[in-house]
Coordinates of C-alpha atoms in Angstrom, one line a residue:
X28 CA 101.8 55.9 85.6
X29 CA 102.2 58.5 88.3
X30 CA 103.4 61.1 85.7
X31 CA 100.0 60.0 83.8
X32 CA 98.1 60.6 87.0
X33 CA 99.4 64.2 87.9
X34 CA 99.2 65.6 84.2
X35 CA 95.4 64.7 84.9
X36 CA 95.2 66.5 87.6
X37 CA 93.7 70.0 87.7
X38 CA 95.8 72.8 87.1
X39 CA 95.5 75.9 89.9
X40 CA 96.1 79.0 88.3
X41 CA 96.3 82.4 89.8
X42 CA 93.5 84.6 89.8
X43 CA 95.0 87.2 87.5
X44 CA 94.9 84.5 84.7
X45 CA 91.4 84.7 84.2
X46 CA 91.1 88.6 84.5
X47 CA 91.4 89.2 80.8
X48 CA 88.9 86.3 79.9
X49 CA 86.8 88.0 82.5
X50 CA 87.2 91.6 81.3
X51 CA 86.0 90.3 77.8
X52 CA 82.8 88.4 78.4
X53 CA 81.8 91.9 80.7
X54 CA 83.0 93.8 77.1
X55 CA 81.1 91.6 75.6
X56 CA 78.2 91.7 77.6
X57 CA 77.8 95.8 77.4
X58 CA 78.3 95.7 73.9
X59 CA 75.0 93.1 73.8
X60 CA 73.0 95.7 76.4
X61 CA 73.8 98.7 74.1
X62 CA 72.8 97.2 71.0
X63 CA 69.7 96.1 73.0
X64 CA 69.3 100.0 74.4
X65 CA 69.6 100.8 70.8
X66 CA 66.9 98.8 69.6
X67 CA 64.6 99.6 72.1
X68 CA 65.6 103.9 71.5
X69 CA 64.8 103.1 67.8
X70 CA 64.9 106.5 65.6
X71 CA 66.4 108.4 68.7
X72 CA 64.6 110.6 71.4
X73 CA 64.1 112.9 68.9
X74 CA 61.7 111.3 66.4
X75 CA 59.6 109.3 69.0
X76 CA 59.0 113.1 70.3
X77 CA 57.6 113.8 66.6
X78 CA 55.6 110.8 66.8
X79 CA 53.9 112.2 69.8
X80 CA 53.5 115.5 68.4
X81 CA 51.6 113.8 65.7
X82 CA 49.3 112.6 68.3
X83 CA 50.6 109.1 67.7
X84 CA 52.4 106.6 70.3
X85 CA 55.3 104.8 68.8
X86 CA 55.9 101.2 68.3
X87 CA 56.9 99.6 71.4
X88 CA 54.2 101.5 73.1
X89 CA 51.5 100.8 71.0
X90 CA 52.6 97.0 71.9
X91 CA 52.7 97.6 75.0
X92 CA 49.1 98.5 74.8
X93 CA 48.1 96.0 72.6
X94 CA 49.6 93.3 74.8
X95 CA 48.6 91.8 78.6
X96 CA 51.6 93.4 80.7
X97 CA 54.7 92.2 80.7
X98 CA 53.7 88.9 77.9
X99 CA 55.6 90.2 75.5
X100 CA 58.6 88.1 74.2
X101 CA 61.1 90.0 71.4
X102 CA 62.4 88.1 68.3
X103 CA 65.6 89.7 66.5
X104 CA 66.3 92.7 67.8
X105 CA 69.6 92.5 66.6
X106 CA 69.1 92.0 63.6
X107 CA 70.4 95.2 61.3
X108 CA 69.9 95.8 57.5
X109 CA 72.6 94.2 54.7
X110 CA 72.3 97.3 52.4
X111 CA 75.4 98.6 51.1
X112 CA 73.9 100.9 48.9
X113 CA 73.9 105.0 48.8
X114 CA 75.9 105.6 52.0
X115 CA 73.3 102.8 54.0
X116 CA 76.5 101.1 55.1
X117 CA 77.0 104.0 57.7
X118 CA 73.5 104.0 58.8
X119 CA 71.9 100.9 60.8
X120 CA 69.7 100.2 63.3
X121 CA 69.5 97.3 65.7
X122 CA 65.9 96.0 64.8
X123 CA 65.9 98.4 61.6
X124 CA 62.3 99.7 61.8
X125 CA 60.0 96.8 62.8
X126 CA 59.2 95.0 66.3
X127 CA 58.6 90.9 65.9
X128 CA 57.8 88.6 68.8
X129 CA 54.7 86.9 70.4
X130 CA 52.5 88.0 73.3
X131 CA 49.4 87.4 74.8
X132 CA 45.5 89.1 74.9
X133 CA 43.7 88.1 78.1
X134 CA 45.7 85.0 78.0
X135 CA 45.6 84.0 74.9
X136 CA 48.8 83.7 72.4
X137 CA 48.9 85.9 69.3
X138 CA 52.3 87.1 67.2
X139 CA 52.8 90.6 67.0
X140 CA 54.6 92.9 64.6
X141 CA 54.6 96.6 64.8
X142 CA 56.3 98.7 62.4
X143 CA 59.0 101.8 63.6
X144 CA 58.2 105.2 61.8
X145 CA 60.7 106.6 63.5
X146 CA 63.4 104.2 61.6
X147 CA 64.5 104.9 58.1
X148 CA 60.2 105.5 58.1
X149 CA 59.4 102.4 58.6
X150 CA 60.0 101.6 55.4
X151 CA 60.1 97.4 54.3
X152 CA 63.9 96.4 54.1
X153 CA 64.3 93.2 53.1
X154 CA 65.6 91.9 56.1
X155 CA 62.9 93.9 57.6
X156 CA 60.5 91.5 56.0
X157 CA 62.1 88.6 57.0
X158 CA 61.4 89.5 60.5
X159 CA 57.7 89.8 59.8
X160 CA 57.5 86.4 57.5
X161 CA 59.0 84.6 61.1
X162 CA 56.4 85.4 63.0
X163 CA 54.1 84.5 60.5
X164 CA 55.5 81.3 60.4
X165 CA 55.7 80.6 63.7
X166 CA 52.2 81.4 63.8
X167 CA 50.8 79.1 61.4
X168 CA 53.4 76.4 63.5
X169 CA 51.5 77.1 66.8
X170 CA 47.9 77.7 65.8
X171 CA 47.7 81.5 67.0
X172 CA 46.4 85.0 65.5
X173 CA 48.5 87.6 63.6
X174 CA 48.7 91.3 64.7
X175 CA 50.1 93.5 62.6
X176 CA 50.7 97.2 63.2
X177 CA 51.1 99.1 60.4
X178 CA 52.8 102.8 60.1
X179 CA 55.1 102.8 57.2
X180 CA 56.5 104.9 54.3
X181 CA 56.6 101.8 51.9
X182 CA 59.2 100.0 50.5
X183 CA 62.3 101.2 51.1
X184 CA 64.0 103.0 48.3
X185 CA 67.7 102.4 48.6
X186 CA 67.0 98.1 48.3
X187 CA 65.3 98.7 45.0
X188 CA 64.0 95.1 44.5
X189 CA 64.9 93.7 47.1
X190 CA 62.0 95.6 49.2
X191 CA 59.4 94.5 46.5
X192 CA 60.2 90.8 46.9
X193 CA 59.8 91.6 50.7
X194 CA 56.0 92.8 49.8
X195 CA 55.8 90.0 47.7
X196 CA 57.0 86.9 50.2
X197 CA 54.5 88.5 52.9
X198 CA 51.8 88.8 50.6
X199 CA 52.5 85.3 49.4
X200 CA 52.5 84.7 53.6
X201 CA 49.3 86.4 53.9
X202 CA 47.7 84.0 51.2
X203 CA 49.0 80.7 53.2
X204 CA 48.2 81.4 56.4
X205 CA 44.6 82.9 55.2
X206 CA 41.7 80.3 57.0
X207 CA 44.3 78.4 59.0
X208 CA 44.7 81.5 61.4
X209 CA 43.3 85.0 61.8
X210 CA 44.9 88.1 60.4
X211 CA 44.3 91.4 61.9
X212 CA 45.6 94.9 60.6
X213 CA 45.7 97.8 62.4
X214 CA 46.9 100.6 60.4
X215 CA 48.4 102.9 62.6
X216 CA 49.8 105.6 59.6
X217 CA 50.2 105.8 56.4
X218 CA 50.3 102.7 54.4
X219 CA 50.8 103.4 50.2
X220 CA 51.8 101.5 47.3
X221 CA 52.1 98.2 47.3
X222 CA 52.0 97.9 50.7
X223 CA 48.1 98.2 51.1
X224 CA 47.7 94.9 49.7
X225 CA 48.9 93.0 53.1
X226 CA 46.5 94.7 55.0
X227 CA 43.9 93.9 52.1
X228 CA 44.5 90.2 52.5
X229 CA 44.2 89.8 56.2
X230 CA 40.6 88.9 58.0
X231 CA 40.3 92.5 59.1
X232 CA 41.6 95.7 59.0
X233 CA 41.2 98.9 61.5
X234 CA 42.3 102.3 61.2
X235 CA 42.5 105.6 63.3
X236 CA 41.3 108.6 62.2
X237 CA 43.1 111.9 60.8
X238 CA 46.7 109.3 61.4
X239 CA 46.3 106.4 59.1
X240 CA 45.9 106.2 55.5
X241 CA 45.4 103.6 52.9
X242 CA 46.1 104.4 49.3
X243 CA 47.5 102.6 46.2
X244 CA 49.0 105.9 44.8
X245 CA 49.1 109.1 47.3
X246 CA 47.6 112.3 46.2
X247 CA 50.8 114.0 44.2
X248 CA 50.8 111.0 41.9
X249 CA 46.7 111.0 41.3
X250 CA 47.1 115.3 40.5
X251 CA 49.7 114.0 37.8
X252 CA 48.1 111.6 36.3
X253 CA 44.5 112.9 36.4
X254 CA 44.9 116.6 37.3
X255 CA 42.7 115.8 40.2
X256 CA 43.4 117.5 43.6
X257 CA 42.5 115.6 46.3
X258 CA 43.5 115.4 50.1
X259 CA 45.0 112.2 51.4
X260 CA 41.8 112.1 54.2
X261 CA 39.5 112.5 51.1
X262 CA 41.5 110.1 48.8
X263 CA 42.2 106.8 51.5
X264 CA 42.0 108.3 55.0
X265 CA 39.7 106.3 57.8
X266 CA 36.3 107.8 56.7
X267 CA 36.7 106.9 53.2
X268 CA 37.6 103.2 53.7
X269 CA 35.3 102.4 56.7
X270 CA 32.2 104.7 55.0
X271 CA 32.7 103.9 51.2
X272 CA 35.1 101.3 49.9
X273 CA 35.1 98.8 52.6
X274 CA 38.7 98.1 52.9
X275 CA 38.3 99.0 56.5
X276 CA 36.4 97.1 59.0
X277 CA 35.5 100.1 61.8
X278 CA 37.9 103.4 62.8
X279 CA 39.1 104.5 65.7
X280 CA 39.1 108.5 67.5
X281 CA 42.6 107.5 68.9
X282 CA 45.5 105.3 68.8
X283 CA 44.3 104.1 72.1
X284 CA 40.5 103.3 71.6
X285 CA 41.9 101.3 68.3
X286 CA 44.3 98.6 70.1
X287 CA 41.3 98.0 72.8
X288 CA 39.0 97.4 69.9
X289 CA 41.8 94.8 68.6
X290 CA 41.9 93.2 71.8
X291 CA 38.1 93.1 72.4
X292 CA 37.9 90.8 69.1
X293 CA 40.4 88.7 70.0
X294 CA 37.9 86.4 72.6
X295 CA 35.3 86.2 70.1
X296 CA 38.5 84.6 67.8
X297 CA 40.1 80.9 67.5
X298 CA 43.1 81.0 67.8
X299 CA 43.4 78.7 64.4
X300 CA 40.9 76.6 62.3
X301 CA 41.5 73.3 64.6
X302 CA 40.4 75.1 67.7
X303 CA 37.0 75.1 69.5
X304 CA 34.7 77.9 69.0
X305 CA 35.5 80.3 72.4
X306 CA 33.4 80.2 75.5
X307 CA 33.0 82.4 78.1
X308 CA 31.0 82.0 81.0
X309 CA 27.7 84.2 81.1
X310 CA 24.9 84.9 84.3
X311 CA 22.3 85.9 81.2
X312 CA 20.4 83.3 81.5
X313 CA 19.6 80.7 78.8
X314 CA 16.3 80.3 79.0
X315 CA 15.9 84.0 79.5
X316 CA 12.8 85.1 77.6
X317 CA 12.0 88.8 76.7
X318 CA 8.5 90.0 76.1
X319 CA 9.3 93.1 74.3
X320 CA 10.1 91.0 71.4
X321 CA 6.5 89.7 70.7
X322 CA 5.3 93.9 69.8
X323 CA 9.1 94.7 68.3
X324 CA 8.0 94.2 64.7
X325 CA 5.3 97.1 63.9
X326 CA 1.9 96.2 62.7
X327 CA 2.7 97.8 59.3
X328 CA 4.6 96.3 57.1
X329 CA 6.3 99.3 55.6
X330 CA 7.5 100.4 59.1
X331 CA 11.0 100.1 60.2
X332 CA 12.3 98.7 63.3
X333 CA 16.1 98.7 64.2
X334 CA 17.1 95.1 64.3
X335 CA 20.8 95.9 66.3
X336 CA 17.7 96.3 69.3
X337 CA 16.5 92.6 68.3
X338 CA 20.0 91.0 68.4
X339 CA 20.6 93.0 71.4
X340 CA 17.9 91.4 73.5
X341 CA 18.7 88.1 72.1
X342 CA 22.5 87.4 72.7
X343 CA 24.0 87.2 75.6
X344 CA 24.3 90.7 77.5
X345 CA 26.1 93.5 75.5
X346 CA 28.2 90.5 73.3
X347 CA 27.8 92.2 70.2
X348 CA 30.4 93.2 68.4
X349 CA 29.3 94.8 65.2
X350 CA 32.1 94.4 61.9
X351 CA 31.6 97.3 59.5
X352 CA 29.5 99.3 61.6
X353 CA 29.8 102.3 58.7
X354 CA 29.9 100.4 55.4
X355 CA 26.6 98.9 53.9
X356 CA 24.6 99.4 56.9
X357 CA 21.4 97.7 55.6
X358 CA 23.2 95.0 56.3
X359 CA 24.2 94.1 59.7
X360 CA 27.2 91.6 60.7
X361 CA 29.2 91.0 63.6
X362 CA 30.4 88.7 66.6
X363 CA 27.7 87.9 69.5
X364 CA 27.5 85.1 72.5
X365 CA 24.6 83.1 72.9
X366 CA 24.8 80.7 76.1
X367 CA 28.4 82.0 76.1
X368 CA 29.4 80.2 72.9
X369 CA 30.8 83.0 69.9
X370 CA 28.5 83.3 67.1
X371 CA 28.4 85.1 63.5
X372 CA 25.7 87.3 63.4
X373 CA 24.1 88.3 60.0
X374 CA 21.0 90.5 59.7
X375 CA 19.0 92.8 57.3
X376 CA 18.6 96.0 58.7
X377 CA 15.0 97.4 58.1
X378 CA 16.3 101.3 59.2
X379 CA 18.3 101.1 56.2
X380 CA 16.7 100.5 52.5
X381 CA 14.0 98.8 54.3
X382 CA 17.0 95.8 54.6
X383 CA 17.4 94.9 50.9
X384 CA 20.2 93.5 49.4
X385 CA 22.4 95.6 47.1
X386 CA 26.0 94.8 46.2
X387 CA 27.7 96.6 49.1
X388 CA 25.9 94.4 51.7
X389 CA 26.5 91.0 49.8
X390 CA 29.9 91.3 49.4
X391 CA 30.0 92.4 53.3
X392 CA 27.9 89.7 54.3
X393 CA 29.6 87.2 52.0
X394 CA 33.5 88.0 53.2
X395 CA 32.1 87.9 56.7
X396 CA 30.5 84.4 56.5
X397 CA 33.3 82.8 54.8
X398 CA 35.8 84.1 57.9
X399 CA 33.2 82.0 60.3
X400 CA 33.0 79.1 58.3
X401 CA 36.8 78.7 57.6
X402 CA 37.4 79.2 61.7
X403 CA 34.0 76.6 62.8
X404 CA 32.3 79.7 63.9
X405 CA 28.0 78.9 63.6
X406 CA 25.8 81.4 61.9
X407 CA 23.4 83.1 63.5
X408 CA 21.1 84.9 60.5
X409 CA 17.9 87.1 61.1
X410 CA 16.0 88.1 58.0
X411 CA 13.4 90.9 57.1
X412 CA 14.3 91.1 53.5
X413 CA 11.8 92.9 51.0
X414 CA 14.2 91.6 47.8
X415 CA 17.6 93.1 46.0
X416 CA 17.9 96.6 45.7
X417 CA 15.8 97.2 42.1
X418 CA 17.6 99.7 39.7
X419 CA 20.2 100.6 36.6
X420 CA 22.8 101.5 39.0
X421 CA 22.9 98.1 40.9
X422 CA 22.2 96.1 37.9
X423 CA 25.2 97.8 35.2
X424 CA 27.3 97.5 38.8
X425 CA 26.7 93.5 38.7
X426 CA 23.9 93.2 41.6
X427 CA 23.7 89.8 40.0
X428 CA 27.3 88.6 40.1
X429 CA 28.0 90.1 43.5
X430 CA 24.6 88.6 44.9
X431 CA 26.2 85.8 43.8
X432 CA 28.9 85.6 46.4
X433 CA 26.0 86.0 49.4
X434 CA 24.8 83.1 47.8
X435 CA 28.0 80.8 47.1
X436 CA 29.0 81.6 50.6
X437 CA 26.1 80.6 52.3
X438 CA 25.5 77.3 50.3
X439 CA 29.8 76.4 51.1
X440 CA 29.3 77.0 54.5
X441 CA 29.9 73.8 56.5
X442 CA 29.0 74.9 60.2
X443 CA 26.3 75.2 61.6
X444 CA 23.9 77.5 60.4
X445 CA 20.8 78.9 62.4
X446 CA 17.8 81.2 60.6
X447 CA 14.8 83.3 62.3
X448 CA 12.8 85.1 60.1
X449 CA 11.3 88.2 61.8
X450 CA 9.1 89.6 58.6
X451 CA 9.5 90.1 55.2
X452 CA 11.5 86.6 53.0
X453 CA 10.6 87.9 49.6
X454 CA 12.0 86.4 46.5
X455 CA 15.6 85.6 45.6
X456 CA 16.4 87.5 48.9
X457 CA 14.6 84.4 50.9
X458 CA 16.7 81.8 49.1
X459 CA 19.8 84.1 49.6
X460 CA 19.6 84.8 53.3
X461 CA 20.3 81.3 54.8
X462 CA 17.0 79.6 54.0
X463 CA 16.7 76.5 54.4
X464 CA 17.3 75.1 51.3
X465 CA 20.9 76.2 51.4
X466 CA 21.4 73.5 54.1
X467 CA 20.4 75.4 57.0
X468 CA 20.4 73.6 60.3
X469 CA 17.3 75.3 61.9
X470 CA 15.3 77.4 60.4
X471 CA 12.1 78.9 62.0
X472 CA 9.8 82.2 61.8
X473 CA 8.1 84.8 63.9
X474 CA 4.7 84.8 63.4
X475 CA 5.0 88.2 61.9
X476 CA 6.8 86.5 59.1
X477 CA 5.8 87.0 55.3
X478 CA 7.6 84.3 52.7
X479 CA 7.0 84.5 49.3
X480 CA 7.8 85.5 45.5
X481 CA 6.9 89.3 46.5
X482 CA 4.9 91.1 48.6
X483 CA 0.8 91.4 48.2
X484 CA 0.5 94.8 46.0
X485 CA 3.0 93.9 43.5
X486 CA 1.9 90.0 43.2
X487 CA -1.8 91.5 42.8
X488 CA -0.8 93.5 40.1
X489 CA 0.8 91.2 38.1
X490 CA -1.9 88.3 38.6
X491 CA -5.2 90.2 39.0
X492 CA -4.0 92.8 36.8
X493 CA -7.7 93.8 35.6
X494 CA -8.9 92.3 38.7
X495 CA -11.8 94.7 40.0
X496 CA -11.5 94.1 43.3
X497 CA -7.6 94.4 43.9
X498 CA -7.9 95.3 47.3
X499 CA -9.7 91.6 47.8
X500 CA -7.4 90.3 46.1
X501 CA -4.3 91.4 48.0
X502 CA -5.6 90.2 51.5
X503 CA -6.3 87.0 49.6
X504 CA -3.0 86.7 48.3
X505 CA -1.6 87.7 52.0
X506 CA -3.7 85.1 53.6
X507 CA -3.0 82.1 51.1
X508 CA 1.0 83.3 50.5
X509 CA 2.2 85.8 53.1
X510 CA 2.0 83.9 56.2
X511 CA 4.6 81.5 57.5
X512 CA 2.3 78.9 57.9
X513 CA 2.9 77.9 54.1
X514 CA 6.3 77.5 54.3
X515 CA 6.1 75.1 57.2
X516 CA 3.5 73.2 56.0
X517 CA 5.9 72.5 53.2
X518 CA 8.9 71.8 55.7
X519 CA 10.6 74.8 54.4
X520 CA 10.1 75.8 58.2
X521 CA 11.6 74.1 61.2
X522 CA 9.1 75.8 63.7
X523 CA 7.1 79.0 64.3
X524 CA 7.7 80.7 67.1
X525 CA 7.0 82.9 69.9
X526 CA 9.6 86.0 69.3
X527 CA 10.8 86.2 73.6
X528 CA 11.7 82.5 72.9
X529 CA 14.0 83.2 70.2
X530 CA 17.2 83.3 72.4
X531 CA 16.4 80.1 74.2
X532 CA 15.4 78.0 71.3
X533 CA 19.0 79.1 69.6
X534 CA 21.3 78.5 72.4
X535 CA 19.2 74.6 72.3
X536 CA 19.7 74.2 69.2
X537 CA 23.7 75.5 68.9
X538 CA 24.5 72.8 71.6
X539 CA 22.7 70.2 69.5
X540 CA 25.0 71.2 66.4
X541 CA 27.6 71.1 68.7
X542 CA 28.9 67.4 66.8
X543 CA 27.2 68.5 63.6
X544 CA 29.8 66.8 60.8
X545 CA 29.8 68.5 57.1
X546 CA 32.1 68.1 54.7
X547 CA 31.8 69.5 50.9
X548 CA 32.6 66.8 47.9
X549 CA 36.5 67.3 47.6
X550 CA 38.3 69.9 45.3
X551 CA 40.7 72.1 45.0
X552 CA 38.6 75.1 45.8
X553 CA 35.7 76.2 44.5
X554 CA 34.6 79.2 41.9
X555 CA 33.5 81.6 43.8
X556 CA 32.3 84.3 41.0
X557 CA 34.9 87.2 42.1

């Protein structure tokens, strides 16, 4: 029993037992902190200096910006690529061109990933990819947005297919997680191939210009194939996309002005489709009323006004954030407050081809609209429509299948959805732009508004075509059609108003809708005419 006791009993040994065990975990430990130093030096010294020559800041920096100090949290910057291929077996990376992790934007949690120029280009590895499909996961797990910085040579060559079925599981990602949380893209360099189309699929995309480019195939390969010469500015560079094809959402002089531009749309964001709208406190108050607005719509009808200056003086002070400030510009959409709660704003812009519709601004408005109705974000829409944009171009185009989007989108749209005619509501373009038949919530008009099939000259010329007096006749029509008092005698209107109570009789009514329920008869989804 004693010999039982004392085998049990601790065993002293000298100190210069444990030295070796000791002198391992410190190896150990170094080896850990250079890999880590290793990660964090990326491409070397040498090719962050190029980066910076480029007018460009590299990875980690650009997060640093991006990010509230110090909230940044690293996943797997060990991890190195499996590639075995053409001498790749000699040359790894800790990290191997991409940073993963989660951070957070004036307090609020989004995942990050930024991709490493400076490694192997940043081209997609397939482990590389399986660094940025975690984070997307973990996103969709948590309920938070997606950053993703993009500066990349493409896929990388050496993996062959392995890199395309990187693309493909991230683009696969991108669809999933598409209305369950947001998805921003900053491209932050060039960005070809196959690789566009992750960018394409996220909520919204932001480049810098003369550093980022976005093209499906680069100029060498277009002068080939169609024996065009064109410049990679011309062919996919900021202008381009934020001006004429609309792939971009707004451009940036400088690396710097574009992350604060990221992080100035996050508040305006939920952080996933089962949040709350965001609220920030406001000192505008809500029953503010502004008299400018009762002479801000000329007397003459065929004089523009800007409306950016009507939505200006309605939200809350300086809240707008415009979307597509470049791209379609007679149509107007972006992010506002009103009472401090975020908003979608929509609006025809008079400055602009007098605010008609044409495919360009339907497919902007439409995109935008389903983004605030996937994340519970209300509509805000202000109309001075004359009609859609008459001509051969728009019609051979398909004015009438894309019009058909602004339309579909409006009549989906489950939240709550808040119209204020300031003039013109003629035709289609009335039904189209949140009427009230489409289910809106409130709908009301200044008393400057003018609702019906067309305006006075053209409905005199087709009615009183031999008419003598056609002059009589179109200040008839105008008195008997023209005025909002028709439409609300026929319900169609929820109120007339006074134009400086605009902003108070919103913010009332958005609190009302506050426990507005909606739901859509079930399906799978629906047939939106792409």
């Amino acid at each position: 029993m004693f010999s039982t006791i004392i085998k049990r009993l601790p065993v002293h040994r000298p100190q210069t037992f444990y030295r070796p065990l000791l002198l391992q975990s410190q190896a150990y430990s170094k080896a850990i902190e250079d890999k880590r130093r290793e990660s964090i030096l990326g491409g070397g010294k040498e090719k962050q200096d190029a980066q910076h020559e480029k007018g460009k800041l590299t990875a980690r920096e650009r997060l640093n910006l991006l990010l509230d100090e110090g909230s940044f949290r690293e996943y797997d910057a060990f991890i190195e690529h499996r590639c075995t291929d053409f001498g790749m077996e000699d040359k790894k990376i800790a990290g191997d061109g991409v940073i993963t992790g989660h951070g957070t934007v004036y307090g609020r949690r989004v995942f990050v990933y930024s991709q490493d120029f400076t490694v192997f280009g940043g081209s997609l590895s397939r482990t590389n990819a399986d660094k940025i499909l975690k984070v997307m996961d973990q996103a969709m797990l948590v309920g938070a947005p997606i950053i993703g910085l993009e500066d990349s040579g493409g896929a990388r060559i050496q993996e062959g297919v392995d890199s395309l079925a990187g693309y493909a599981d991230i683009f696969q990602k991108n669809v999933l997680a598409s209305g369950v949380v947001p998805q921003i893209s900053l491209i932050m360099g060039p960005c070809a191939g196959g690789a566009v189309y992750s960018p394409a699929l996220t909520d919204f995309t932001f480049m810098v210009q003369d550093t980022s480019y976005m093209f499906v195939t680069g100029p060498d390969v277009v002068k080939a194939v169609t024996n065009e010469k064109v410049s990679q500015e011309v062919l996919g560079g900021a202008r381009t996309h934020t001006t004429k094809s609309g792939v971009a959402h707004n451009s940036f002089s400088n690396e710097l002005e574009a992350l604060q531009g990221v992080r100035d749309l996050i508040p305006y964001l939920p952080l996933s489709n089962k949040e709350a709208v965001p609220y920030k406190a406001s000192s505008d108050p809500i029953q503010r009323e502004d008299p400018a607005l009762d002479d801000i719509i000329p007397s003459n009808s065929s004089i523009a006004y800007d409306m950016k200056e009507v939505i200006s003086r309605i939200v809350d002070y300086h809240s707008f954030y415009e979307i597509s400030p470049k791209f379609a510009t007679n149509m107007l959409v972006g992010f506002a407050r009103l009472g401090g709660t975020s908003v979608g704003v929509v609006a025809n812009q008079p400055l602009v081809s007098s605010g008609a519709l044409d495919i360009d601004a339907s497919i902007k408005a439409a995109r935008f609209i389903r983004f605030c109705d996937a994340f519970n974000i209300p509509l805000v829409t202000f109309v001075d429509v004359p009609g859609f944009l008459p001509g051969t171009n728009q019609e051979h185009s398909g004015i009438i299948r894309h019009g058909a989007k602004l339309l579909h989108a409006y009549c989906e749209a489950t939240v709550p959805k808040l119209t204020v005619i300031t003039r013109k509501a003629y035709g289609g373009a009335y039904i189209v732009m949140s009427s009230k038949h489409l289910r809106g919530d409130y709908n009301v008009a200044w008393p400057t508004a003018e609702i019906a099939v067309m305006g006075a000259a053209g409905a005199v010329e087709i009615v009183f075509r031999n008419h003598a007096d056609k002059v009589g006749m179109r200040k008839e029509y105008k008195e008997k059609f023209t005025t909002p008092l028709a439409a609300a005698k026929r319900g169609y209107l929820d109120d007339i108003i006074k134009p400086r109570e605009t902003r108070g009789r919103l913010i009332e009514q958005l609190e009302m809708l506050k426990t507005k329920s909606l739901q859509n008869p079930w399906k799978k989804h629906g047939c939106i005419p792409l």
